PDB file of C-alpha atoms in Angstrom:
ATOM      1  CA  GLY A   1       0.000   0.000   0.000  1.00 55.00           C
ATOM      2  CA  ASN A   2       1.128   3.585  -0.560  1.00 58.00           C
ATOM      3  CA  ALA A   3      -0.105   6.599   1.324  1.00 60.00           C
ATOM      4  CA  ARG A   4       1.805   9.891   1.100  1.00 71.00           C
ATOM      5  CA  GLY A   5       4.993   8.181   0.062  1.00 72.00           C
ATOM      6  CA  CYS A   6       4.942   5.558   2.807  1.00 78.00           C
ATOM      7  CA  THR A   7       4.647   1.885   1.976  1.00 76.00           C
ATOM      8  CA  ASN A   8       3.717  -1.131   3.986  1.00 75.00           C
ATOM      9  CA  SER A   9       2.930  -4.747   3.188  1.00 79.00           C
ATOM     10  CA  ASP A  10       1.173  -7.709   4.732  1.00 86.00           C
ATOM     11  CA  VAL A  11       1.300 -11.443   4.085  1.00 91.00           C
ATOM     12  CA  VAL A  12      -1.646 -13.806   3.890  1.00 92.00           C
ATOM     13  CA  THR A  13      -1.027 -17.527   4.158  1.00 91.00           C
ATOM     14  CA  VAL A  14      -3.445 -19.757   2.265  1.00 90.00           C
ATOM     15  CA  THR A  15      -3.394 -23.337   3.522  1.00 89.00           C
ATOM     16  CA  VAL A  16      -4.582 -25.920   0.997  1.00 91.00           C
ATOM     17  CA  ASN A  17      -5.878 -28.981   2.830  1.00 92.00           C
ATOM     18  CA  PRO A  18      -5.548 -32.295   1.023  1.00 94.00           C
ATOM     19  CA  LEU A  19      -8.626 -34.162  -0.157  1.00 95.00           C
ATOM     20  CA  PRO A  20      -9.298 -37.444   1.620  1.00 96.00           C
ATOM     21  CA  THR A  21      -8.416 -40.560  -0.365  1.00 96.00           C
ATOM     22  CA  VAL A  22     -11.878 -42.098  -0.451  1.00 97.00           C
ATOM     23  CA  ASN A  23     -12.204 -45.716  -1.545  1.00 98.00           C
ATOM     24  CA  ALA A  24     -15.654 -47.281  -2.098  1.00 97.00           C
ATOM     25  CA  GLY A  25     -14.241 -50.811  -2.390  1.00 96.00           C
ATOM     26  CA  ASN A  26     -14.216 -53.284  -5.246  1.00 97.00           C
ATOM     27  CA  ASP A  27     -17.104 -53.798  -7.650  1.00 98.00           C
ATOM     28  CA  VAL A  28     -19.169 -56.844  -6.730  1.00 97.00           C
ATOM     29  CA  THR A  29     -21.628 -59.194  -8.439  1.00 97.00           C
ATOM     30  CA  VAL A  30     -24.571 -60.734  -6.573  1.00 97.00           C
ATOM     31  CA  CYS A  31     -27.648 -62.776  -7.370  1.00 97.00           C
ATOM     32  CA  ARG A  32     -31.000 -60.970  -7.243  1.00 96.00           C
ATOM     33  CA  GLY A  33     -32.259 -60.856  -3.654  1.00 94.00           C
ATOM     34  CA  THR A  34     -28.782 -61.346  -2.190  1.00 95.00           C
ATOM     35  CA  ALA A  35     -27.211 -58.707   0.034  1.00 97.00           C
ATOM     36  CA  THR A  36     -23.629 -57.512   0.039  1.00 98.00           C
ATOM     37  CA  THR A  37     -21.807 -55.206   2.426  1.00 98.00           C
ATOM     38  CA  LEU A  38     -20.192 -52.148   0.876  1.00 98.00           C
ATOM     39  CA  GLY A  39     -16.947 -50.923   2.394  1.00 97.00           C
ATOM     40  CA  ALA A  40     -15.805 -47.307   2.196  1.00 97.00           C
ATOM     41  CA  SER A  41     -12.559 -46.091   3.703  1.00 97.00           C
ATOM     42  CA  GLY A  42     -10.254 -43.075   3.727  1.00 97.00           C
ATOM     43  CA  ALA A  43     -12.452 -40.486   5.455  1.00 97.00           C
ATOM     44  CA  VAL A  44     -14.079 -39.674   8.789  1.00 97.00           C
ATOM     45  CA  SER A  45     -17.717 -39.724   7.646  1.00 97.00           C
ATOM     46  CA  PHE A  46     -19.519 -41.061   4.601  1.00 98.00           C
ATOM     47  CA  THR A  47     -22.694 -40.475   2.599  1.00 98.00           C
ATOM     48  CA  TRP A  48     -23.868 -42.900  -0.091  1.00 98.00           C
ATOM     49  CA  SER A  49     -26.106 -42.222  -3.086  1.00 98.00           C
ATOM     50  CA  PRO A  50     -28.423 -43.364  -4.402  1.00 98.00           C
ATOM     51  CA  THR A  51     -29.906 -44.665  -1.176  1.00 97.00           C
ATOM     52  CA  THR A  52     -32.038 -47.299  -2.938  1.00 95.00           C
ATOM     53  CA  GLY A  53     -31.349 -50.748  -1.537  1.00 96.00           C
ATOM     54  CA  LEU A  54     -29.049 -49.517   1.252  1.00 97.00           C
ATOM     55  CA  SER A  55     -29.540 -50.313   4.931  1.00 97.00           C
ATOM     56  CA  ASN A  56     -28.068 -46.945   5.982  1.00 98.00           C
ATOM     57  CA  ALA A  57     -26.677 -44.313   3.609  1.00 97.00           C
ATOM     58  CA  SER A  58     -24.675 -42.531   6.342  1.00 97.00           C
ATOM     59  CA  ILE A  59     -22.206 -45.213   7.413  1.00 97.00           C
ATOM     60  CA  ALA A  60     -19.007 -46.616   5.914  1.00 97.00           C
ATOM     61  CA  ASN A  61     -20.311 -50.169   5.500  1.00 98.00           C
ATOM     62  CA  PRO A  62     -24.002 -50.282   4.589  1.00 98.00           C
ATOM     63  CA  VAL A  63     -25.673 -53.498   3.473  1.00 98.00           C
ATOM     64  CA  ALA A  64     -26.748 -53.199  -0.167  1.00 98.00           C
ATOM     65  CA  THR A  65     -29.613 -55.216  -1.635  1.00 97.00           C
ATOM     66  CA  PRO A  66     -30.335 -53.579  -4.984  1.00 97.00           C
ATOM     67  CA  THR A  67     -32.944 -55.108  -7.298  1.00 96.00           C
ATOM     68  CA  ALA A  68     -30.984 -54.091 -10.413  1.00 97.00           C
ATOM     69  CA  THR A  69     -27.375 -53.279 -11.223  1.00 97.00           C
ATOM     70  CA  THR A  70     -26.538 -50.047  -9.380  1.00 98.00           C
ATOM     71  CA  THR A  71     -23.502 -47.785  -9.214  1.00 98.00           C
ATOM     72  CA  TYR A  72     -23.220 -46.268  -5.741  1.00 98.00           C
ATOM     73  CA  THR A  73     -21.250 -43.072  -5.129  1.00 98.00           C
ATOM     74  CA  VAL A  74     -19.797 -42.489  -1.675  1.00 98.00           C
ATOM     75  CA  THR A  75     -18.827 -39.011  -0.545  1.00 98.00           C
ATOM     76  CA  GLY A  76     -16.247 -39.067   2.208  1.00 97.00           C
ATOM     77  CA  THR A  77     -15.488 -36.107   4.455  1.00 97.00           C
ATOM     78  CA  GLY A  78     -12.021 -35.886   5.976  1.00 96.00           C
ATOM     79  CA  ALA A  79     -11.097 -34.508   9.399  1.00 94.00           C
ATOM     80  CA  ASN A  80     -10.231 -31.185   7.729  1.00 94.00           C
ATOM     81  CA  GLY A  81     -13.739 -30.874   6.230  1.00 94.00           C
ATOM     82  CA  CYS A  82     -12.621 -31.594   2.669  1.00 96.00           C
ATOM     83  CA  GLN A  83     -14.635 -34.059   0.601  1.00 97.00           C
ATOM     84  CA  ASN A  84     -13.897 -36.536  -2.133  1.00 98.00           C
ATOM     85  CA  THR A  85     -15.893 -39.289  -3.863  1.00 98.00           C
ATOM     86  CA  ASP A  86     -15.515 -42.792  -5.233  1.00 98.00           C
ATOM     87  CA  GLN A  87     -17.875 -45.280  -6.854  1.00 98.00           C
ATOM     88  CA  VAL A  88     -18.639 -48.972  -6.618  1.00 98.00           C
ATOM     89  CA  THR A  89     -20.925 -50.973  -8.901  1.00 98.00           C
ATOM     90  CA  VAL A  90     -23.102 -53.801  -7.600  1.00 98.00           C
ATOM     91  CA  THR A  91     -24.033 -55.980 -10.572  1.00 98.00           C
ATOM     92  CA  VAL A  92     -27.240 -57.952 -10.006  1.00 98.00           C
ATOM     93  CA  ASN A  93     -27.595 -61.240 -11.889  1.00 97.00           C
ATOM     94  CA  PRO A  94     -31.128 -62.609 -12.360  1.00 96.00           C
ATOM     95  CA  LEU A  95     -32.166 -65.858 -10.712  1.00 96.00           C
ATOM     96  CA  PRO A  96     -32.519 -68.840 -13.036  1.00 97.00           C
ATOM     97  CA  ILE A  97     -36.057 -69.905 -13.809  1.00 96.00           C
ATOM     98  CA  ALA A  98     -36.183 -73.440 -12.484  1.00 97.00           C
ATOM     99  CA  SER A  99     -38.810 -75.788 -13.814  1.00 97.00           C
ATOM    100  CA  ALA A 100     -39.489 -79.186 -12.263  1.00 97.00           C
ATOM    101  CA  GLY A 101     -42.191 -79.909 -14.845  1.00 96.00           C
ATOM    102  CA  LEU A 102     -45.899 -80.526 -14.426  1.00 96.00           C
ATOM    103  CA  ASP A 103     -47.361 -82.591 -11.587  1.00 97.00           C
ATOM    104  CA  ILE A 104     -47.577 -86.268 -12.552  1.00 96.00           C
ATOM    105  CA  THR A 105     -49.937 -89.104 -11.569  1.00 97.00           C
ATOM    106  CA  ILE A 106     -48.631 -92.684 -11.720  1.00 96.00           C
ATOM    107  CA  CYS A 107     -49.860 -96.079 -10.591  1.00 96.00           C
ATOM    108  CA  ALA A 108     -48.276 -97.782  -7.567  1.00 94.00           C
ATOM    109  CA  GLY A 109     -45.115 -99.602  -8.627  1.00 92.00           C
ATOM    110  CA  SER A 110     -44.739 -97.500 -11.774  1.00 95.00           C
ATOM    111  CA  SER A 111     -42.079 -94.935 -12.506  1.00 96.00           C
ATOM    112  CA  THR A 112     -41.879 -91.666 -14.398  1.00 97.00           C
ATOM    113  CA  VAL A 113     -39.161 -89.382 -15.657  1.00 97.00           C
ATOM    114  CA  LEU A 114     -39.028 -85.949 -14.031  1.00 97.00           C
ATOM    115  CA  ASN A 115     -38.431 -83.021 -16.376  1.00 96.00           C
ATOM    116  CA  GLY A 116     -36.124 -80.492 -14.774  1.00 97.00           C
ATOM    117  CA  SER A 117     -34.728 -77.504 -16.627  1.00 97.00           C
ATOM    118  CA  GLY A 118     -33.352 -74.026 -16.140  1.00 96.00           C
ATOM    119  CA  GLY A 119     -29.869 -74.541 -14.745  1.00 95.00           C
ATOM    120  CA  VAL A 120     -26.359 -75.799 -15.236  1.00 97.00           C
ATOM    121  CA  THR A 121     -26.430 -78.040 -12.180  1.00 97.00           C
ATOM    122  CA  TYR A 122     -29.392 -79.808 -10.616  1.00 98.00           C
ATOM    123  CA  ALA A 123     -30.245 -81.077  -7.139  1.00 98.00           C
ATOM    124  CA  TRP A 124     -33.455 -82.955  -6.313  1.00 98.00           C
ATOM    125  CA  THR A 125     -34.797 -83.569  -2.795  1.00 98.00           C
ATOM    126  CA  PRO A 126     -35.823 -85.851  -1.259  1.00 98.00           C
ATOM    127  CA  ALA A 127     -33.665 -88.570  -2.803  1.00 97.00           C
ATOM    128  CA  THR A 128     -36.215 -91.265  -1.974  1.00 95.00           C
ATOM    129  CA  GLY A 129     -37.343 -93.076  -5.109  1.00 96.00           C
ATOM    130  CA  LEU A 130     -35.037 -91.188  -7.499  1.00 97.00           C
ATOM    131  CA  SER A 131     -32.492 -92.761  -9.842  1.00 97.00           C
ATOM    132  CA  SER A 132     -30.234 -89.710  -9.329  1.00 98.00           C
ATOM    133  CA  THR A 133     -30.450 -86.437  -7.448  1.00 98.00           C
ATOM    134  CA  THR A 134     -27.958 -84.541  -9.633  1.00 97.00           C
ATOM    135  CA  ILE A 135     -29.331 -84.798 -13.180  1.00 97.00           C
ATOM    136  CA  ALA A 136     -32.071 -82.809 -14.895  1.00 97.00           C
ATOM    137  CA  ASN A 137     -34.301 -85.791 -15.711  1.00 98.00           C
ATOM    138  CA  PRO A 138     -34.093 -88.559 -13.087  1.00 98.00           C
ATOM    139  CA  THR A 139     -36.466 -91.491 -12.991  1.00 98.00           C
ATOM    140  CA  ALA A 140     -38.848 -91.313 -10.032  1.00 97.00           C
ATOM    141  CA  ASN A 141     -40.376 -94.416  -8.444  1.00 96.00           C
ATOM    142  CA  PRO A 142     -41.786 -93.200  -5.123  1.00 96.00           C
ATOM    143  CA  LEU A 143     -43.725 -95.515  -2.801  1.00 94.00           C
ATOM    144  CA  GLY A 144     -46.295 -92.802  -2.124  1.00 95.00           C
ATOM    145  CA  THR A 145     -47.224 -89.321  -3.250  1.00 97.00           C
ATOM    146  CA  THR A 146     -44.099 -87.170  -3.046  1.00 97.00           C
ATOM    147  CA  ASP A 147     -43.257 -83.521  -3.595  1.00 98.00           C
ATOM    148  CA  TYR A 148     -39.838 -83.334  -5.257  1.00 98.00           C
ATOM    149  CA  ILE A 149     -38.006 -80.017  -4.933  1.00 98.00           C
ATOM    150  CA  LEU A 150     -35.646 -79.080  -7.754  1.00 98.00           C
ATOM    151  CA  THR A 151     -32.827 -76.629  -7.027  1.00 98.00           C
ATOM    152  CA  VAL A 152     -30.975 -75.369 -10.104  1.00 98.00           C
ATOM    153  CA  THR A 153     -27.780 -73.351 -10.188  1.00 97.00           C
ATOM    154  CA  ASP A 154     -26.826 -71.280 -13.233  1.00 97.00           C
ATOM    155  CA  ALA A 155     -23.381 -70.350 -14.572  1.00 95.00           C
ATOM    156  CA  ASN A 156     -23.299 -67.275 -12.284  1.00 94.00           C
ATOM    157  CA  GLY A 157     -23.914 -69.360  -9.167  1.00 95.00           C
ATOM    158  CA  CYS A 158     -27.464 -68.048  -8.777  1.00 97.00           C
ATOM    159  CA  ILE A 159     -30.112 -70.459  -7.497  1.00 97.00           C
ATOM    160  CA  GLY A 160     -33.731 -71.082  -8.501  1.00 97.00           C
ATOM    161  CA  LYS A 161     -36.232 -73.599  -7.134  1.00 97.00           C
ATOM    162  CA  ASP A 162     -39.402 -75.346  -8.257  1.00 98.00           C
ATOM    163  CA  THR A 163     -41.498 -78.281  -7.030  1.00 98.00           C
ATOM    164  CA  VAL A 164     -43.259 -81.136  -8.791  1.00 98.00           C
ATOM    165  CA  LYS A 165     -45.762 -83.491  -7.166  1.00 98.00           C
ATOM    166  CA  VAL A 166     -45.709 -87.161  -8.129  1.00 97.00           C
ATOM    167  CA  ILE A 167     -49.089 -88.567  -7.145  1.00 97.00           C
ATOM    168  CA  VAL A 168     -49.133 -92.324  -6.608  1.00 95.00           C
TER     169      VAL A 168
END
């Protein structure tokens, strides 16, 4: 500054605080209806968006159960008040459509072939009266009326179920 030939100066220090290094965790794939826990780190407090499918959008590790593939953004606030963001995608695979076939009526002592479909691997329960519990189309020869439950698993590891009644 200059006033009547006199000068003076002043110094202002500007401190630049670092942004927090926010990490939303690794992308994850789940089957529809399955929950996963998200894991944010690198800040003091967190806010997630969108909030759809989250147990609590204001914590570091909410449980996420989205019904469709969702990219979540977490905003982390550091101790110095600065904010930064990161994203994580939860990919939702559909459940396989298991089919155990139509209900079947047989005569006592007879057998029938069950018609399972919809998966890569198959598991039938109960095992009673079945030629195999791990194939799509086992032969069933139950002693009495039986509900057979088919559990199929697809290539993504997702599980579907269906039931067929064999009436004797």
